[in-house]
GROMACS .gro file of N, CA and C in nm:
model
  336
    1ASP      N    1   0.427   1.503  -2.488
    1ASP     CA    2   0.558   1.442  -2.504
    1ASP      C    3   0.608   1.390  -2.370
    2PHE      N    4   0.674   1.280  -2.376
    2PHE     CA    5   0.731   1.216  -2.258
    2PHE      C    6   0.882   1.228  -2.268
    3GLN      N    7   0.943   1.302  -2.175
    3GLN     CA    8   1.087   1.322  -2.176
    3GLN      C    9   1.146   1.276  -2.044
    4ILE      N   10   1.264   1.221  -2.053
    4ILE     CA   11   1.338   1.181  -1.934
    4ILE      C   12   1.457   1.274  -1.922
    5LYS      N   13   1.472   1.336  -1.806
    5LYS     CA   14   1.583   1.428  -1.786
    5LYS      C   15   1.660   1.388  -1.661
    6LYS      N   16   1.790   1.403  -1.670
    6LYS     CA   17   1.879   1.381  -1.557
    6LYS      C   18   1.971   1.501  -1.550
    7ASN      N   19   1.969   1.568  -1.436
    7ASN     CA   20   2.049   1.690  -1.419
    7ASN      C   21   2.023   1.792  -1.530
    8GLY      N   22   1.897   1.802  -1.572
    8GLY     CA   23   1.857   1.899  -1.673
    8GLY      C   24   1.885   1.857  -1.816
    9GLN      N   25   1.946   1.743  -1.837
    9GLN     CA   26   1.980   1.696  -1.971
    9GLN      C   27   1.881   1.587  -2.014
   10SER      N   28   1.831   1.598  -2.136
   10SER     CA   29   1.742   1.494  -2.191
   10SER      C   30   1.821   1.366  -2.215
   11ILE      N   31   1.758   1.254  -2.185
   11ILE     CA   32   1.823   1.124  -2.201
   11ILE      C   33   1.735   1.038  -2.290
   12ASN      N   34   1.796   0.967  -2.384
   12ASN     CA   35   1.725   0.873  -2.469
   12ASN      C   36   1.685   0.752  -2.384
   13TYR      N   37   1.558   0.714  -2.390
   13TYR     CA   38   1.507   0.602  -2.311
   13TYR      C   39   1.589   0.475  -2.331
   14ASN      N   40   1.631   0.448  -2.454
   14ASN     CA   41   1.706   0.326  -2.484
   14ASN      C   42   1.845   0.324  -2.421
   15MET      N   43   1.893   0.439  -2.375
   15MET     CA   44   2.025   0.445  -2.312
   15MET      C   45   2.018   0.422  -2.161
   16LEU      N   46   1.899   0.406  -2.107
   16LEU     CA   47   1.882   0.386  -1.964
   16LEU      C   48   1.912   0.242  -1.924
   17SER      N   49   1.955   0.223  -1.801
   17SER     CA   50   1.972   0.087  -1.748
   17SER      C   51   1.833   0.029  -1.720
   18ASN      N   52   1.826  -0.101  -1.694
   18ASN     CA   53   1.697  -0.163  -1.664
   18ASN      C   54   1.633  -0.100  -1.541
   19GLY      N   55   1.711  -0.072  -1.439
   19GLY     CA   56   1.658  -0.007  -1.319
   19GLY      C   57   1.604   0.131  -1.348
   20GLN      N   58   1.674   0.208  -1.432
   20GLN     CA   59   1.628   0.341  -1.470
   20GLN      C   60   1.501   0.333  -1.554
   21LYS      N   61   1.495   0.235  -1.643
   21LYS     CA   62   1.373   0.216  -1.722
   21LYS      C   63   1.256   0.181  -1.632
   22PHE      N   64   1.280   0.095  -1.535
   22PHE     CA   65   1.177   0.057  -1.439
   22PHE      C   66   1.123   0.181  -1.367
   23THR      N   67   1.216   0.262  -1.315
   23THR     CA   68   1.177   0.383  -1.243
   23THR      C   69   1.099   0.477  -1.333
   24SER      N   70   1.145   0.494  -1.457
   24SER     CA   71   1.076   0.582  -1.551
   24SER      C   72   0.936   0.530  -1.585
   25ASN      N   73   0.924   0.400  -1.605
   25ASN     CA   74   0.794   0.340  -1.637
   25ASN      C   75   0.695   0.357  -1.523
   26ILE      N   76   0.742   0.333  -1.401
   26ILE     CA   77   0.654   0.349  -1.284
   26ILE      C   78   0.614   0.495  -1.266
   27ALA      N   79   0.712   0.584  -1.279
   27ALA     CA   80   0.683   0.727  -1.264
   27ALA      C   81   0.581   0.771  -1.368
   28PHE      N   82   0.595   0.723  -1.491
   28PHE     CA   83   0.500   0.758  -1.596
   28PHE      C   84   0.361   0.705  -1.564
   29GLN      N   85   0.353   0.579  -1.524
   29GLN     CA   86   0.222   0.519  -1.498
   29GLN      C   87   0.152   0.588  -1.381
   30VAL      N   88   0.224   0.611  -1.271
   30VAL     CA   89   0.164   0.676  -1.155
   30VAL      C   90   0.134   0.823  -1.186
   31GLY      N   91   0.225   0.889  -1.256
   31GLY     CA   92   0.203   1.029  -1.293
   31GLY      C   93   0.084   1.046  -1.385
   32PHE      N   94   0.070   0.957  -1.483
   32PHE     CA   95  -0.044   0.963  -1.575
   32PHE      C   96  -0.175   0.941  -1.500
   33LYS      N   97  -0.175   0.847  -1.408
   33LYS     CA   98  -0.294   0.820  -1.327
   33LYS      C   99  -0.333   0.946  -1.248
   34ARG      N  100  -0.236   1.008  -1.184
   34ARG     CA  101  -0.263   1.129  -1.104
   34ARG      C  102  -0.309   1.245  -1.192
   35LEU      N  103  -0.250   1.258  -1.311
   35LEU     CA  104  -0.290   1.363  -1.404
   35LEU      C  105  -0.436   1.345  -1.446
   36MET      N  106  -0.474   1.224  -1.479
   36MET     CA  107  -0.612   1.197  -1.519
   36MET      C  108  -0.708   1.226  -1.405
   37GLU      N  109  -0.668   1.195  -1.284
   37GLU     CA  110  -0.755   1.219  -1.169
   37GLU      C  111  -0.772   1.369  -1.142
   38THR      N  112  -0.661   1.444  -1.147
   38THR     CA  113  -0.670   1.586  -1.112
   38THR      C  114  -0.725   1.672  -1.225
   39ARG      N  115  -0.684   1.645  -1.348
   39ARG     CA  116  -0.727   1.729  -1.460
   39ARG      C  117  -0.865   1.693  -1.512
   40LEU      N  118  -0.895   1.563  -1.514
   40LEU     CA  119  -1.022   1.520  -1.573
   40LEU      C  120  -1.123   1.472  -1.469
   41GLY      N  121  -1.078   1.461  -1.345
   41GLY     CA  122  -1.167   1.416  -1.239
   41GLY      C  123  -1.201   1.268  -1.247
   42ILE      N  124  -1.119   1.192  -1.320
   42ILE     CA  125  -1.141   1.049  -1.334
   42ILE      C  126  -1.073   0.977  -1.219
   43LYS      N  127  -1.148   0.901  -1.142
   43LYS     CA  128  -1.090   0.824  -1.032
   43LYS      C  129  -1.070   0.682  -1.078
   44TYR      N  130  -0.946   0.643  -1.097
   44TYR     CA  131  -0.916   0.508  -1.141
   44TYR      C  132  -0.948   0.407  -1.032
   45GLY      N  133  -0.886   0.424  -0.916
   45GLY     CA  134  -0.909   0.331  -0.806
   45GLY      C  135  -0.840   0.197  -0.824
   46PHE      N  136  -0.764   0.184  -0.933
   46PHE     CA  137  -0.703   0.056  -0.967
   46PHE      C  138  -0.573   0.081  -1.043
   47VAL      N  139  -0.467   0.010  -1.004
   47VAL     CA  140  -0.339   0.019  -1.074
   47VAL      C  141  -0.290  -0.123  -1.099
   48LYS      N  142  -0.242  -0.149  -1.222
   48LYS     CA  143  -0.194  -0.283  -1.258
   48LYS      C  144  -0.049  -0.275  -1.302
   49PHE      N  145   0.031  -0.368  -1.251
   49PHE     CA  146   0.171  -0.381  -1.292
   49PHE      C  147   0.189  -0.525  -1.341
   50ASP      N  148   0.231  -0.541  -1.465
   50ASP     CA  149   0.242  -0.674  -1.525
   50ASP      C  150   0.388  -0.712  -1.545
   51GLU      N  151   0.439  -0.798  -1.459
   51GLU     CA  152   0.573  -0.855  -1.466
   51GLU      C  153   0.683  -0.752  -1.487
   52ILE      N  154   0.669  -0.638  -1.422
   52ILE     CA  155   0.772  -0.535  -1.437
   52ILE      C  156   0.891  -0.560  -1.344
   53ASP      N  157   0.881  -0.662  -1.262
   53ASP     CA  158   0.986  -0.689  -1.163
   53ASP      C  159   1.093  -0.785  -1.214
   54ARG      N  160   1.083  -0.833  -1.335
   54ARG     CA  161   1.174  -0.937  -1.385
   54ARG      C  162   1.321  -0.897  -1.384
   55SER      N  163   1.352  -0.774  -1.415
   55SER     CA  164   1.493  -0.736  -1.426
   55SER      C  165   1.543  -0.654  -1.308
   56LEU      N  166   1.472  -0.661  -1.195
   56LEU     CA  167   1.509  -0.578  -1.081
   56LEU      C  168   1.592  -0.655  -0.979
   57ASP      N  169   1.684  -0.583  -0.916
   57ASP     CA  170   1.759  -0.643  -0.806
   57ASP      C  171   1.674  -0.634  -0.679
   58LYS      N  172   1.722  -0.695  -0.571
   58LYS     CA  173   1.643  -0.703  -0.448
   58LYS      C  174   1.611  -0.565  -0.391
   59GLU      N  175   1.707  -0.473  -0.395
   59GLU     CA  176   1.683  -0.338  -0.341
   59GLU      C  177   1.573  -0.267  -0.420
   60SER      N  178   1.576  -0.280  -0.552
   60SER     CA  179   1.472  -0.218  -0.635
   60SER      C  180   1.336  -0.282  -0.608
   61LEU      N  181   1.334  -0.414  -0.588
   61LEU     CA  182   1.208  -0.482  -0.554
   61LEU      C  183   1.154  -0.432  -0.421
   62GLU      N  184   1.242  -0.413  -0.323
   62GLU     CA  185   1.197  -0.362  -0.192
   62GLU      C  186   1.139  -0.222  -0.206
   63ASN      N  187   1.200  -0.139  -0.290
   63ASN     CA  188   1.146  -0.004  -0.314
   63ASN      C  189   1.011  -0.012  -0.384
   64PHE      N  190   0.996  -0.108  -0.474
   64PHE     CA  191   0.869  -0.125  -0.543
   64PHE      C  192   0.760  -0.170  -0.446
   65VAL      N  193   0.794  -0.257  -0.352
   65VAL     CA  194   0.698  -0.300  -0.249
   65VAL      C  195   0.652  -0.178  -0.168
   66LYS      N  196   0.744  -0.088  -0.134
   66LYS     CA  197   0.708   0.034  -0.062
   66LYS      C  198   0.613   0.121  -0.144
   67LEU      N  199   0.640   0.132  -0.273
   67LEU     CA  200   0.552   0.210  -0.361
   67LEU      C  201   0.412   0.149  -0.363
   68ILE      N  202   0.404   0.019  -0.375
   68ILE     CA  203   0.274  -0.048  -0.378
   68ILE      C  204   0.200  -0.025  -0.248
   69THR      N  205   0.271  -0.034  -0.137
   69THR     CA  206   0.211  -0.008  -0.006
   69THR      C  207   0.152   0.133   0.000
   70ASP      N  208   0.225   0.231  -0.054
   70ASP     CA  209   0.175   0.368  -0.057
   70ASP      C  210   0.052   0.381  -0.148
   71LEU      N  211   0.057   0.317  -0.264
   71LEU     CA  212  -0.055   0.325  -0.357
   71LEU      C  213  -0.181   0.259  -0.302
   72GLN      N  214  -0.164   0.156  -0.219
   72GLN     CA  215  -0.279   0.083  -0.166
   72GLN      C  216  -0.362   0.166  -0.070
   73VAL      N  217  -0.311   0.279  -0.025
   73VAL     CA  218  -0.389   0.365   0.063
   73VAL      C  219  -0.514   0.414  -0.009
   74ASN      N  220  -0.500   0.448  -0.137
   74ASN     CA  221  -0.613   0.503  -0.213
   74ASN      C  222  -0.663   0.416  -0.327
   75ASP      N  223  -0.588   0.313  -0.362
   75ASP     CA  224  -0.622   0.234  -0.480
   75ASP      C  225  -0.605   0.085  -0.454
   76LYS      N  226  -0.672   0.006  -0.537
   76LYS     CA  227  -0.647  -0.138  -0.543
   76LYS      C  228  -0.529  -0.156  -0.637
   77VAL      N  229  -0.434  -0.241  -0.597
   77VAL     CA  230  -0.315  -0.262  -0.678
   77VAL      C  231  -0.309  -0.409  -0.717
   78PHE      N  232  -0.291  -0.435  -0.846
   78PHE     CA  233  -0.285  -0.570  -0.900
   78PHE      C  234  -0.147  -0.589  -0.961
   79VAL      N  235  -0.071  -0.686  -0.909
   79VAL     CA  236   0.065  -0.711  -0.957
   79VAL      C  237   0.072  -0.852  -1.011
   80ILE      N  238   0.118  -0.866  -1.135
   80ILE     CA  239   0.139  -0.998  -1.195
   80ILE      C  240   0.289  -1.027  -1.187
   81THR      N  241   0.325  -1.143  -1.128
   81THR     CA  242   0.466  -1.177  -1.113
   81THR      C  243   0.484  -1.328  -1.105
   82HIS      N  244   0.604  -1.373  -1.136
   82HIS     CA  245   0.643  -1.512  -1.117
   82HIS      C  246   0.748  -1.523  -1.007
   83ASN      N  247   0.781  -1.411  -0.945
   83ASN     CA  248   0.886  -1.403  -0.845
   83ASN      C  249   0.830  -1.442  -0.707
   84ASP      N  250   0.872  -1.558  -0.655
   84ASP     CA  251   0.821  -1.607  -0.526
   84ASP      C  252   0.853  -1.512  -0.411
   85TRP      N  253   0.973  -1.454  -0.409
   85TRP     CA  254   1.009  -1.359  -0.302
   85TRP      C  255   0.912  -1.242  -0.303
   86PHE      N  256   0.881  -1.194  -0.422
   86PHE     CA  257   0.792  -1.079  -0.438
   86PHE      C  258   0.650  -1.113  -0.395
   87LYS      N  259   0.603  -1.231  -0.434
   87LYS     CA  260   0.467  -1.274  -0.398
   87LYS      C  261   0.448  -1.278  -0.247
   88ASP      N  262   0.552  -1.317  -0.176
   88ASP     CA  263   0.543  -1.330  -0.031
   88ASP      C  264   0.531  -1.196   0.042
   89LYS      N  265   0.545  -1.085  -0.028
   89LYS     CA  266   0.539  -0.951   0.033
   89LYS      C  267   0.397  -0.897   0.044
   90PHE      N  268   0.299  -0.968  -0.010
   90PHE     CA  269   0.163  -0.916  -0.015
   90PHE      C  270   0.068  -0.997   0.072
   91SER      N  271  -0.034  -0.930   0.123
   91SER     CA  272  -0.130  -0.996   0.212
   91SER      C  273  -0.230  -1.083   0.137
   92HIS      N  274  -0.259  -1.049   0.013
   92HIS     CA  275  -0.354  -1.125  -0.069
   92HIS      C  276  -0.287  -1.163  -0.201
   93VAL      N  277  -0.292  -1.290  -0.233
   93VAL     CA  278  -0.231  -1.340  -0.356
   93VAL      C  279  -0.331  -1.429  -0.427
   94ILE      N  280  -0.348  -1.407  -0.556
   94ILE     CA  281  -0.427  -1.498  -0.639
   94ILE      C  282  -0.326  -1.585  -0.713
   95LEU      N  283  -0.320  -1.710  -0.675
   95LEU     CA  284  -0.225  -1.803  -0.734
   95LEU      C  285  -0.292  -1.875  -0.850
   96VAL      N  286  -0.240  -1.854  -0.970
   96VAL     CA  287  -0.293  -1.919  -1.090
   96VAL      C  288  -0.198  -2.031  -1.129
   97GLU      N  289  -0.253  -2.152  -1.139
   97GLU     CA  290  -0.172  -2.268  -1.174
   97GLU      C  291  -0.238  -2.341  -1.290
   98TYR      N  292  -0.154  -2.407  -1.371
   98TYR     CA  293  -0.205  -2.481  -1.485
   98TYR      C  294  -0.196  -2.630  -1.457
   99ASP      N  295  -0.303  -2.702  -1.488
   99ASP     CA  296  -0.309  -2.847  -1.474
   99ASP      C  297  -0.356  -2.903  -1.607
  100GLU      N  298  -0.292  -3.011  -1.653
  100GLU     CA  299  -0.327  -3.071  -1.783
  100GLU      C  300  -0.475  -3.109  -1.792
  101GLU      N  301  -0.531  -3.160  -1.683
  101GLU     CA  302  -0.672  -3.204  -1.685
  101GLU      C  303  -0.770  -3.091  -1.658
  102LEU      N  304  -0.738  -3.004  -1.562
  102LEU     CA  305  -0.830  -2.899  -1.521
  102LEU      C  306  -0.813  -2.768  -1.596
  103GLY      N  307  -0.698  -2.750  -1.659
  103GLY     CA  308  -0.668  -2.620  -1.719
  103GLY      C  309  -0.616  -2.527  -1.612
  104SER      N  310  -0.637  -2.398  -1.628
  104SER     CA  311  -0.591  -2.300  -1.530
  104SER      C  312  -0.691  -2.287  -1.417
  105THR      N  313  -0.639  -2.287  -1.295
  105THR     CA  314  -0.722  -2.267  -1.177
  105THR      C  315  -0.664  -2.153  -1.095
  106ALA      N  316  -0.748  -2.084  -1.022
  106ALA     CA  317  -0.704  -1.971  -0.939
  106ALA      C  318  -0.746  -1.997  -0.795
  107THR      N  319  -0.654  -1.966  -0.703
  107THR     CA  320  -0.679  -1.982  -0.560
  107THR      C  321  -0.639  -1.852  -0.491
  108LEU      N  322  -0.727  -1.802  -0.405
  108LEU     CA  323  -0.696  -1.682  -0.326
  108LEU      C  324  -0.626  -1.726  -0.199
  109LYS      N  325  -0.509  -1.667  -0.174
  109LYS     CA  326  -0.434  -1.694  -0.052
  109LYS      C  327  -0.424  -1.565   0.026
  110GLU      N  328  -0.469  -1.569   0.150
  110GLU     CA  329  -0.460  -1.451   0.236
  110GLU      C  330  -0.358  -1.478   0.345
  111ARG      N  331  -0.274  -1.378   0.368
  111ARG     CA  332  -0.174  -1.387   0.476
  111ARG      C  333  -0.208  -1.283   0.581
  112ASN      N  334  -0.182  -1.316   0.702
  112ASN     CA  335  -0.208  -1.219   0.811
  112ASN      C  336  -0.087  -1.135   0.839
   0.00000   0.00000   0.00000
């Protein structure tokens, strides 16, 4: 069972703000990954976040960047986003663009 508690009280997920839902989702994903690694000995080595930044304010995005930086110590982190500010925070970006003639193309951009 997955429960969210605040000050010892259970909270219905649907009653959370977008920021609280974001925090809960990240905590669940990272916690589940760590549980699988410690209990089952499964090493993921990879974490994916798909457009979870859409409803976040700048402060929450900055905290998410810090989390990703911490996760990158032991894992590869893949983030899908349309947020240009967010994209600029990473050293490696795969930019996918659509062209009527070529279809989708991907370009690796590395920043120093």
